[in-house]
Amino acid sequence: MDYKYINQLLERYWRGETTLEEEDILRAFFSQENIPAELRRYKPLFSYEATEAKRDVLGDEFDEKLFAAIAERKPVKARVITMTQRFKPLLKAAAMVAILLTLGNAMQVPFSKSNEDPISNYDGYYKPELDNGTNVAIGDSSMVDTLQQSMATPDAPATMPVLK
């Protein structure tokens, strides 16, 4: 048997030029049992509608459930967002930046260019080349200032009036 017409319909089907009636002819042809071997590979393509229609899982009860869910629709309430909730991510980001800057500055101190300890090298005189921003309190200067203000000499003990 010659299947020229079916082959022509298949060629037009692949180009998208078939009408609905011609596609129905192809479906009817591929729903038969006796199909030539060269056309058997197209059978699942045209017979899927017949098998899929039997496995329809949505029924009337689906529509009833859907319409019931739509009918009992609950109103949606808007949430109130306070200013603190709005600015919380911004404050978190600012805190992280502050922490990173603080840690960055703290990490620079151990890596400063002078590895000398300014306190152990102190010999009583100010040396600008050793000053790297640290302040060292000189204990002698406070004692001298106190003695100058109090008219007392360091050798003579101060006398305190005794009350009886």
PDB file of C-alpha atoms in Angstrom:
ATOM      1  CA  MET A   1       0.000   0.000   0.000  1.00  0.00           C
ATOM      2  CA  ASP A   2       1.227   3.489  -0.839  1.00  0.00           C
ATOM      3  CA  TYR A   3       1.333   6.046   1.974  1.00  0.00           C
ATOM      4  CA  LYS A   4       2.200   9.114  -0.138  1.00  0.00           C
ATOM      5  CA  TYR A   5      -0.703  11.150   1.210  1.00  0.00           C
ATOM      6  CA  ILE A   6       0.294  10.437   4.848  1.00  0.00           C
ATOM      7  CA  ASN A   7       3.919  11.348   4.058  1.00  0.00           C
ATOM      8  CA  GLN A   8       2.746  14.599   2.418  1.00  0.00           C
ATOM      9  CA  LEU A   9       0.594  15.384   5.469  1.00  0.00           C
ATOM     10  CA  LEU A  10       3.556  14.695   7.756  1.00  0.00           C
ATOM     11  CA  GLU A  11       5.779  17.029   5.725  1.00  0.00           C
ATOM     12  CA  ARG A  12       3.146  19.772   5.920  1.00  0.00           C
ATOM     13  CA  TYR A  13       2.677  19.035   9.656  1.00  0.00           C
ATOM     14  CA  TRP A  14       6.391  19.594  10.377  1.00  0.00           C
ATOM     15  CA  ARG A  15       6.262  22.924   8.492  1.00  0.00           C
ATOM     16  CA  GLY A  16       3.128  23.936  10.457  1.00  0.00           C
ATOM     17  CA  GLU A  17       0.891  24.163   7.379  1.00  0.00           C
ATOM     18  CA  THR A  18      -1.777  21.533   8.201  1.00  0.00           C
ATOM     19  CA  THR A  19      -5.368  22.331   9.041  1.00  0.00           C
ATOM     20  CA  LEU A  20      -7.242  20.846  11.972  1.00  0.00           C
ATOM     21  CA  GLU A  21      -9.024  18.385   9.672  1.00  0.00           C
ATOM     22  CA  GLU A  22      -5.697  17.151   8.270  1.00  0.00           C
ATOM     23  CA  GLU A  23      -4.329  16.706  11.788  1.00  0.00           C
ATOM     24  CA  ASP A  24      -7.427  14.676  12.633  1.00  0.00           C
ATOM     25  CA  ILE A  25      -6.662  12.470   9.606  1.00  0.00           C
ATOM     26  CA  LEU A  26      -3.127  11.925  10.940  1.00  0.00           C
ATOM     27  CA  ARG A  27      -4.451  11.080  14.409  1.00  0.00           C
ATOM     28  CA  ALA A  28      -6.925   8.609  12.959  1.00  0.00           C
ATOM     29  CA  PHE A  29      -4.219   6.999  10.857  1.00  0.00           C
ATOM     30  CA  PHE A  30      -1.786   6.593  13.750  1.00  0.00           C
ATOM     31  CA  SER A  31      -4.492   5.213  16.059  1.00  0.00           C
ATOM     32  CA  GLN A  32      -4.700   2.069  13.857  1.00  0.00           C
ATOM     33  CA  GLU A  33      -2.931  -1.152  14.697  1.00  0.00           C
ATOM     34  CA  ASN A  34      -1.327  -1.740  11.274  1.00  0.00           C
ATOM     35  CA  ILE A  35       1.184   1.026  10.660  1.00  0.00           C
ATOM     36  CA  PRO A  36       4.192   0.689   8.340  1.00  0.00           C
ATOM     37  CA  ALA A  37       7.563   0.292  10.025  1.00  0.00           C
ATOM     38  CA  GLU A  38       8.952   3.583   8.691  1.00  0.00           C
ATOM     39  CA  LEU A  39       6.040   5.536  10.239  1.00  0.00           C
ATOM     40  CA  ARG A  40       5.856   3.757  13.625  1.00  0.00           C
ATOM     41  CA  ARG A  41       8.163   6.254  15.272  1.00  0.00           C
ATOM     42  CA  TYR A  42       5.452   8.946  14.860  1.00  0.00           C
ATOM     43  CA  LYS A  43       2.686   6.909  16.542  1.00  0.00           C
ATOM     44  CA  PRO A  44       3.293   8.199  20.132  1.00  0.00           C
ATOM     45  CA  LEU A  45       3.224  11.769  18.830  1.00  0.00           C
ATOM     46  CA  PHE A  46      -0.285  11.496  17.418  1.00  0.00           C
ATOM     47  CA  SER A  47      -1.808   9.012  19.858  1.00  0.00           C
ATOM     48  CA  TYR A  48      -0.914  10.853  23.095  1.00  0.00           C
ATOM     49  CA  GLU A  49      -4.188  12.813  23.124  1.00  0.00           C
ATOM     50  CA  ALA A  50      -6.263   9.672  23.218  1.00  0.00           C
ATOM     51  CA  THR A  51      -4.349   8.287  26.214  1.00  0.00           C
ATOM     52  CA  GLU A  52      -4.029  11.600  28.063  1.00  0.00           C
ATOM     53  CA  ALA A  53      -7.724  12.393  27.892  1.00  0.00           C
ATOM     54  CA  LYS A  54      -8.472   9.204  29.835  1.00  0.00           C
ATOM     55  CA  ARG A  55      -6.184  10.232  32.705  1.00  0.00           C
ATOM     56  CA  ASP A  56      -7.917  13.538  33.511  1.00  0.00           C
ATOM     57  CA  VAL A  57      -7.407  14.006  37.256  1.00  0.00           C
ATOM     58  CA  LEU A  58      -9.377  17.221  37.765  1.00  0.00           C
ATOM     59  CA  GLY A  59     -13.069  16.667  38.275  1.00  0.00           C
ATOM     60  CA  ASP A  60     -16.133  18.576  39.419  1.00  0.00           C
ATOM     61  CA  GLU A  61     -15.087  18.369  43.066  1.00  0.00           C
ATOM     62  CA  PHE A  62     -11.911  20.326  42.229  1.00  0.00           C
ATOM     63  CA  ASP A  63     -13.997  23.198  40.908  1.00  0.00           C
ATOM     64  CA  GLU A  64     -16.205  23.101  44.004  1.00  0.00           C
ATOM     65  CA  LYS A  65     -13.183  23.249  46.323  1.00  0.00           C
ATOM     66  CA  LEU A  66     -11.659  26.070  44.331  1.00  0.00           C
ATOM     67  CA  PHE A  67     -14.836  28.148  44.361  1.00  0.00           C
ATOM     68  CA  ALA A  68     -15.298  27.495  48.097  1.00  0.00           C
ATOM     69  CA  ALA A  69     -11.764  28.711  48.796  1.00  0.00           C
ATOM     70  CA  ILE A  70     -12.397  31.837  46.756  1.00  0.00           C
ATOM     71  CA  ALA A  71     -15.712  32.482  48.518  1.00  0.00           C
ATOM     72  CA  GLU A  72     -14.197  32.332  52.021  1.00  0.00           C
ATOM     73  CA  ARG A  73     -11.405  34.724  51.138  1.00  0.00           C
ATOM     74  CA  LYS A  74     -10.014  36.386  54.257  1.00  0.00           C
ATOM     75  CA  PRO A  75      -9.071  40.059  54.213  1.00  0.00           C
ATOM     76  CA  VAL A  76      -5.375  40.780  54.279  1.00  0.00           C
ATOM     77  CA  LYS A  77      -4.218  43.156  57.002  1.00  0.00           C
ATOM     78  CA  ALA A  78      -1.296  45.457  56.402  1.00  0.00           C
ATOM     79  CA  ARG A  79       1.539  45.231  58.887  1.00  0.00           C
ATOM     80  CA  VAL A  80       2.603  48.352  60.724  1.00  0.00           C
ATOM     81  CA  ILE A  81       6.342  48.911  60.476  1.00  0.00           C
ATOM     82  CA  THR A  82       7.871  51.204  63.074  1.00  0.00           C
ATOM     83  CA  MET A  83      10.787  53.542  62.440  1.00  0.00           C
ATOM     84  CA  THR A  84      13.135  51.370  64.486  1.00  0.00           C
ATOM     85  CA  GLN A  85      12.273  48.369  62.327  1.00  0.00           C
ATOM     86  CA  ARG A  86      12.938  50.415  59.199  1.00  0.00           C
ATOM     87  CA  PHE A  87      16.321  51.670  60.375  1.00  0.00           C
ATOM     88  CA  LYS A  88      17.495  48.413  61.972  1.00  0.00           C
ATOM     89  CA  PRO A  89      19.361  47.172  58.847  1.00  0.00           C
ATOM     90  CA  LEU A  90      20.991  50.580  58.447  1.00  0.00           C
ATOM     91  CA  LEU A  91      22.094  50.615  62.076  1.00  0.00           C
ATOM     92  CA  LYS A  92      23.501  47.102  61.750  1.00  0.00           C
ATOM     93  CA  ALA A  93      25.512  48.154  58.729  1.00  0.00           C
ATOM     94  CA  ALA A  94      26.818  51.258  60.533  1.00  0.00           C
ATOM     95  CA  ALA A  95      27.832  49.143  63.532  1.00  0.00           C
ATOM     96  CA  MET A  96      29.711  46.740  61.276  1.00  0.00           C
ATOM     97  CA  VAL A  97      31.552  49.617  59.594  1.00  0.00           C
ATOM     98  CA  ALA A  98      32.486  51.056  62.998  1.00  0.00           C
ATOM     99  CA  ILE A  99      33.760  47.682  64.200  1.00  0.00           C
ATOM    100  CA  LEU A 100      35.814  47.161  61.053  1.00  0.00           C
ATOM    101  CA  LEU A 101      37.352  50.630  61.272  1.00  0.00           C
ATOM    102  CA  THR A 102      38.190  50.140  64.950  1.00  0.00           C
ATOM    103  CA  LEU A 103      39.800  46.778  64.317  1.00  0.00           C
ATOM    104  CA  GLY A 104      41.700  48.200  61.354  1.00  0.00           C
ATOM    105  CA  ASN A 105      43.130  50.995  63.470  1.00  0.00           C
ATOM    106  CA  ALA A 106      43.986  48.577  66.281  1.00  0.00           C
ATOM    107  CA  MET A 107      45.829  46.313  63.858  1.00  0.00           C
ATOM    108  CA  GLN A 108      48.005  49.189  62.617  1.00  0.00           C
ATOM    109  CA  VAL A 109      49.571  49.821  66.051  1.00  0.00           C
ATOM    110  CA  PRO A 110      51.537  46.536  66.230  1.00  0.00           C
ATOM    111  CA  PHE A 111      52.839  47.093  62.709  1.00  0.00           C
ATOM    112  CA  SER A 112      54.177  50.604  63.299  1.00  0.00           C
ATOM    113  CA  LYS A 113      57.655  51.346  61.911  1.00  0.00           C
ATOM    114  CA  SER A 114      59.496  51.664  65.234  1.00  0.00           C
ATOM    115  CA  ASN A 115      59.753  48.543  67.313  1.00  0.00           C
ATOM    116  CA  GLU A 116      61.286  50.378  70.262  1.00  0.00           C
ATOM    117  CA  ASP A 117      59.573  50.678  73.580  1.00  0.00           C
ATOM    118  CA  PRO A 118      59.509  54.433  74.394  1.00  0.00           C
ATOM    119  CA  ILE A 119      59.282  53.908  78.163  1.00  0.00           C
ATOM    120  CA  SER A 120      62.340  51.668  78.533  1.00  0.00           C
ATOM    121  CA  ASN A 121      64.452  54.049  76.414  1.00  0.00           C
ATOM    122  CA  TYR A 122      63.536  57.106  78.477  1.00  0.00           C
ATOM    123  CA  ASP A 123      66.533  58.754  80.164  1.00  0.00           C
ATOM    124  CA  GLY A 124      64.828  61.809  81.610  1.00  0.00           C
ATOM    125  CA  TYR A 125      65.065  64.114  78.626  1.00  0.00           C
ATOM    126  CA  TYR A 126      62.587  64.694  75.843  1.00  0.00           C
ATOM    127  CA  LYS A 127      63.764  63.400  72.479  1.00  0.00           C
ATOM    128  CA  PRO A 128      61.516  64.370  69.562  1.00  0.00           C
ATOM    129  CA  GLU A 129      62.877  61.565  67.365  1.00  0.00           C
ATOM    130  CA  LEU A 130      61.586  58.972  69.867  1.00  0.00           C
ATOM    131  CA  ASP A 131      58.164  60.556  70.225  1.00  0.00           C
ATOM    132  CA  ASN A 132      55.662  58.555  68.228  1.00  0.00           C
ATOM    133  CA  GLY A 133      52.539  59.942  69.834  1.00  0.00           C
ATOM    134  CA  THR A 134      52.679  58.176  73.190  1.00  0.00           C
ATOM    135  CA  ASN A 135      52.660  60.239  76.348  1.00  0.00           C
ATOM    136  CA  VAL A 136      54.919  59.309  79.240  1.00  0.00           C
ATOM    137  CA  ALA A 137      54.153  60.839  82.628  1.00  0.00           C
ATOM    138  CA  ILE A 138      57.275  62.068  84.397  1.00  0.00           C
ATOM    139  CA  GLY A 139      57.001  61.459  88.136  1.00  0.00           C
ATOM    140  CA  ASP A 140      59.699  63.966  89.123  1.00  0.00           C
ATOM    141  CA  SER A 141      57.959  66.981  87.625  1.00  0.00           C
ATOM    142  CA  SER A 142      54.892  66.586  89.812  1.00  0.00           C
ATOM    143  CA  MET A 143      57.045  66.457  92.954  1.00  0.00           C
ATOM    144  CA  VAL A 144      58.985  69.591  92.005  1.00  0.00           C
ATOM    145  CA  ASP A 145      55.811  71.552  91.266  1.00  0.00           C
ATOM    146  CA  THR A 146      54.303  70.590  94.610  1.00  0.00           C
ATOM    147  CA  LEU A 147      57.405  71.629  96.524  1.00  0.00           C
ATOM    148  CA  GLN A 148      57.610  75.010  94.802  1.00  0.00           C
ATOM    149  CA  GLN A 149      54.050  75.854  95.658  1.00  0.00           C
ATOM    150  CA  SER A 150      54.237  74.883  99.301  1.00  0.00           C
ATOM    151  CA  MET A 151      57.114  77.054 100.628  1.00  0.00           C
ATOM    152  CA  ALA A 152      58.507  73.992 102.349  1.00  0.00           C
ATOM    153  CA  THR A 153      61.867  72.550 101.603  1.00  0.00           C
ATOM    154  CA  PRO A 154      62.271  68.888 101.014  1.00  0.00           C
ATOM    155  CA  ASP A 155      64.802  68.608 103.837  1.00  0.00           C
ATOM    156  CA  ALA A 156      62.699  70.287 106.539  1.00  0.00           C
ATOM    157  CA  PRO A 157      59.670  68.407 107.769  1.00  0.00           C
ATOM    158  CA  ALA A 158      56.430  70.280 107.683  1.00  0.00           C
ATOM    159  CA  THR A 159      55.036  71.136 111.098  1.00  0.00           C
ATOM    160  CA  MET A 160      51.395  70.708 111.690  1.00  0.00           C
ATOM    161  CA  PRO A 161      49.639  72.477 114.537  1.00  0.00           C
ATOM    162  CA  VAL A 162      48.436  70.062 117.154  1.00  0.00           C
ATOM    163  CA  LEU A 163      44.966  70.652 118.514  1.00  0.00           C
ATOM    164  CA  LYS A 164      44.173  69.752 122.113  1.00  0.00           C
TER     165      LYS A 164
END
